[in-house]
Amino acid sequence: MVSVIQKKNRKFKEIDYYKNEVSNYFLLPFRFQKINFQKEILVNEVGDFLIVPIGTAEKIILKKISKIDDEELYFDLISNFFISEDPIPILLNVLEARYRTKKSFLEHFTALHIFVISLRCEHTCHYCQVSRVTENKDQFDMSLYNIDEGIKIMMQSPNPYITMEFQGGEALLAFNNIEYAVKRAKEEAILHQKNITFVICTNLAPLSDDMLPFIKEHNIMISSSLDGPAFIHNQNRHRPQRNSYELTIQGLEKCREALGEDNISALLTTTNLSLDYPGEIVDEYVQQGFRNIFLRPISPYGFATYNEKKNKYQTEKFLNFYKTAFDRIIDYNKKGYYIREDYATVILKKILTPFPVGYVDLQSPAGMINNVIVFNYDGKIYASDEARMLAEMNDFTFQLGVLGQSSYNDIFYGEKAMDIAENWTNESLAGCSECAFQAYCGADPVLNYATQGNMYGYRPTNVFCQKNMEIIRYLFNLMEDESIEKIFRSWITGHSE
């Protein structure tokens, strides 16, 4: 066998080859992700992004970007802290300040305090997440003692702005307790120099005219539910009289007249039935005069887990529903009717502004404990509303204490809180730490535990990850259209163009 040795060409190349072969810059931390067949996105540590042709990230990493030949891109990379001409960027203190701003939601600690004022409910929704009881069982109302103890804990929060939210069951079935709690909390808020906001979560069916003066006097916000047109809402949110939709619409009209447009909102829950009617659901919200809609999937807790035929679906099916409904929302905006999708708006605020958002599910460290705490009707304290729902399935993994028995430090800094804290920052979770969308997403130890058996989770099969990655990618893809980006910016400012 004859060995053939190929000689290398020793001929010198032109000087430009050597000048541009490797650029003299330093890489700063960034991540990248393909968003369509032509483009990829680069994202730095504070969420600044550049949408560039596929292959650009590789060229940057191999230092193939030239100040001369790629001048515009080169200086975009410099100004947005993707690369630096110095080992330590001259404006590193600016980057530090911006990172602190992104995480400033941690400065004041817990704001939202949920009081489960009653488990009683006159609805029998098949997707109920809280294992409600019938409306005649008043032993499932929160006692005045537990209300007082919950208020004591709430007033110890270092946050000067706190929210007291009443949930159920159906909260209005225990309206006397709400009246007591509001008056008591306002007295304590004065003593502790707190600014306090009140919210009642209700299906509106038990709303009576004599409740409205108190609600108005104390500027209480109403959060209700609307699953779409009557044929969807009445089937999803069942009452013996099959009139849930009619009572909801009547309640919305009463609240708007008495409290004003800004003090009433509605929330959608997406069931298998809903998946077939994305356009009709958006149309219903527009017909009822809403300027926002929250397209959210069912959470895998409580009674919702017992009826898989109605409540369980693949993430891909929900995403198809979401995109179809979203297209309808964009179309309404293009035609001059301002309506935003709330989940996208939260993500867009993280993408397009330097400020943090208060939405619990998209925070890192997670919003549980840091932003929200739940006091159950029976005095048990949970790390989040979802943690309370899990407890209704007899799993108390996320119970932090008991009112009247546990101190503030036991609840917020105890061993259970520390265990949860090991799994609530996406910067340190495998699959999240290298994800380009990390800055816009969050961590959810409760959902990980409920769906995958542990708080850490496994990203390749994680429904939270699958949903958020595709929605974020979808939003970036849409933003390439300047007219849609303009609509998005109107959503985050709250003003139609």
PDB file of N, CA, C and O in Angstrom, residues 42-50 79-82 95 98 102 351 439-440:
ATOM      1  N   LEU A  42     -30.698  36.168  20.094  1.00  0.00           N
ATOM      2  CA  LEU A  42     -29.643  36.235  21.094  1.00  0.00           C
ATOM      3  C   LEU A  42     -30.210  36.994  22.289  1.00  0.00           C
ATOM      4  O   LEU A  42     -30.835  38.038  22.119  1.00  0.00           O
ATOM      5  N   VAL A  43     -29.987  36.477  23.493  1.00  0.00           N
ATOM      6  CA  VAL A  43     -30.521  37.123  24.700  1.00  0.00           C
ATOM      7  C   VAL A  43     -29.422  37.177  25.751  1.00  0.00           C
ATOM      8  O   VAL A  43     -28.777  36.170  26.046  1.00  0.00           O
ATOM      9  N   ASN A  44     -29.225  38.366  26.338  1.00  0.00           N
ATOM     10  CA  ASN A  44     -28.188  38.490  27.360  1.00  0.00           C
ATOM     11  C   ASN A  44     -28.760  38.293  28.762  1.00  0.00           C
ATOM     12  O   ASN A  44     -29.932  37.942  28.928  1.00  0.00           O
ATOM     13  N   GLU A  45     -27.955  38.559  29.772  1.00  0.00           N
ATOM     14  CA  GLU A  45     -28.322  38.245  31.155  1.00  0.00           C
ATOM     15  C   GLU A  45     -29.492  39.069  31.678  1.00  0.00           C
ATOM     16  O   GLU A  45     -30.154  38.667  32.626  1.00  0.00           O
ATOM     17  N   VAL A  46     -29.762  40.243  31.101  1.00  0.00           N
ATOM     18  CA  VAL A  46     -30.858  41.085  31.590  1.00  0.00           C
ATOM     19  C   VAL A  46     -32.051  41.080  30.639  1.00  0.00           C
ATOM     20  O   VAL A  46     -32.982  41.865  30.795  1.00  0.00           O
ATOM     21  N   GLY A  47     -32.026  40.196  29.645  1.00  0.00           N
ATOM     22  CA  GLY A  47     -33.169  40.070  28.758  1.00  0.00           C
ATOM     23  C   GLY A  47     -33.116  40.913  27.504  1.00  0.00           C
ATOM     24  O   GLY A  47     -34.070  40.906  26.710  1.00  0.00           O
ATOM     25  N   ASP A  48     -32.017  41.662  27.288  1.00  0.00           N
ATOM     26  CA  ASP A  48     -31.862  42.362  26.008  1.00  0.00           C
ATOM     27  C   ASP A  48     -31.727  41.326  24.903  1.00  0.00           C
ATOM     28  O   ASP A  48     -31.078  40.292  25.087  1.00  0.00           O
ATOM     29  N   PHE A  49     -32.292  41.627  23.746  1.00  0.00           N
ATOM     30  CA  PHE A  49     -32.273  40.627  22.685  1.00  0.00           C
ATOM     31  C   PHE A  49     -31.944  41.259  21.339  1.00  0.00           C
ATOM     32  O   PHE A  49     -32.159  42.446  21.103  1.00  0.00           O
ATOM     33  N   LEU A  50     -31.427  40.420  20.467  1.00  0.00           N
ATOM     34  CA  LEU A  50     -31.224  40.756  19.061  1.00  0.00           C
ATOM     35  C   LEU A  50     -31.747  39.597  18.234  1.00  0.00           C
ATOM     36  O   LEU A  50     -31.439  38.434  18.524  1.00  0.00           O
ATOM     37  N   SER A  79     -23.092  47.412  22.444  1.00  0.00           N
ATOM     38  CA  SER A  79     -23.988  48.260  23.233  1.00  0.00           C
ATOM     39  C   SER A  79     -24.989  47.462  24.053  1.00  0.00           C
ATOM     40  O   SER A  79     -25.502  47.960  25.059  1.00  0.00           O
ATOM     41  N   ASN A  80     -25.280  46.227  23.630  1.00  0.00           N
ATOM     42  CA  ASN A  80     -26.235  45.393  24.358  1.00  0.00           C
ATOM     43  C   ASN A  80     -25.568  44.321  25.221  1.00  0.00           C
ATOM     44  O   ASN A  80     -26.217  43.369  25.662  1.00  0.00           O
ATOM     45  N   PHE A  81     -24.271  44.476  25.457  1.00  0.00           N
ATOM     46  CA  PHE A  81     -23.537  43.603  26.388  1.00  0.00           C
ATOM     47  C   PHE A  81     -23.539  42.136  25.964  1.00  0.00           C
ATOM     48  O   PHE A  81     -23.686  41.236  26.791  1.00  0.00           O
ATOM     49  N   PHE A  82     -23.355  41.898  24.686  1.00  0.00           N
ATOM     50  CA  PHE A  82     -23.126  40.530  24.207  1.00  0.00           C
ATOM     51  C   PHE A  82     -21.626  40.257  24.060  1.00  0.00           C
ATOM     52  O   PHE A  82     -21.175  39.135  24.269  1.00  0.00           O
ATOM     53  N   LEU A  95     -24.856  47.378  33.620  1.00  0.00           N
ATOM     54  CA  LEU A  95     -25.432  46.044  33.528  1.00  0.00           C
ATOM     55  C   LEU A  95     -25.851  45.547  34.913  1.00  0.00           C
ATOM     56  O   LEU A  95     -26.917  44.940  35.079  1.00  0.00           O
ATOM     57  N   ARG A  98     -29.078  47.218  35.963  1.00  0.00           N
ATOM     58  CA  ARG A  98     -30.224  46.703  35.234  1.00  0.00           C
ATOM     59  C   ARG A  98     -30.629  45.319  35.741  1.00  0.00           C
ATOM     60  O   ARG A  98     -31.814  44.989  35.799  1.00  0.00           O
ATOM     61  N   LYS A 102     -34.273  44.187  37.382  1.00  0.00           N
ATOM     62  CA  LYS A 102     -35.058  43.029  36.967  1.00  0.00           C
ATOM     63  C   LYS A 102     -35.481  42.164  38.164  1.00  0.00           C
ATOM     64  O   LYS A 102     -36.543  41.550  38.157  1.00  0.00           O
ATOM     65  N   ILE A 351     -39.946  41.323  28.169  1.00  0.00           N
ATOM     66  CA  ILE A 351     -39.127  41.425  26.972  1.00  0.00           C
ATOM     67  C   ILE A 351     -38.809  42.876  26.619  1.00  0.00           C
ATOM     68  O   ILE A 351     -37.665  43.219  26.298  1.00  0.00           O
ATOM     69  N   ALA A 439     -34.727  34.576  30.841  1.00  0.00           N
ATOM     70  CA  ALA A 439     -35.014  35.880  31.447  1.00  0.00           C
ATOM     71  C   ALA A 439     -36.495  36.226  31.405  1.00  0.00           C
ATOM     72  O   ALA A 439     -36.955  37.079  32.171  1.00  0.00           O
ATOM     73  N   TYR A 440     -37.253  35.589  30.531  1.00  0.00           N
ATOM     74  CA  TYR A 440     -38.662  35.908  30.367  1.00  0.00           C
ATOM     75  C   TYR A 440     -39.570  34.886  31.034  1.00  0.00           C
ATOM     76  O   TYR A 440     -40.793  35.040  31.033  1.00  0.00           O
TER      77      TYR A 440
END
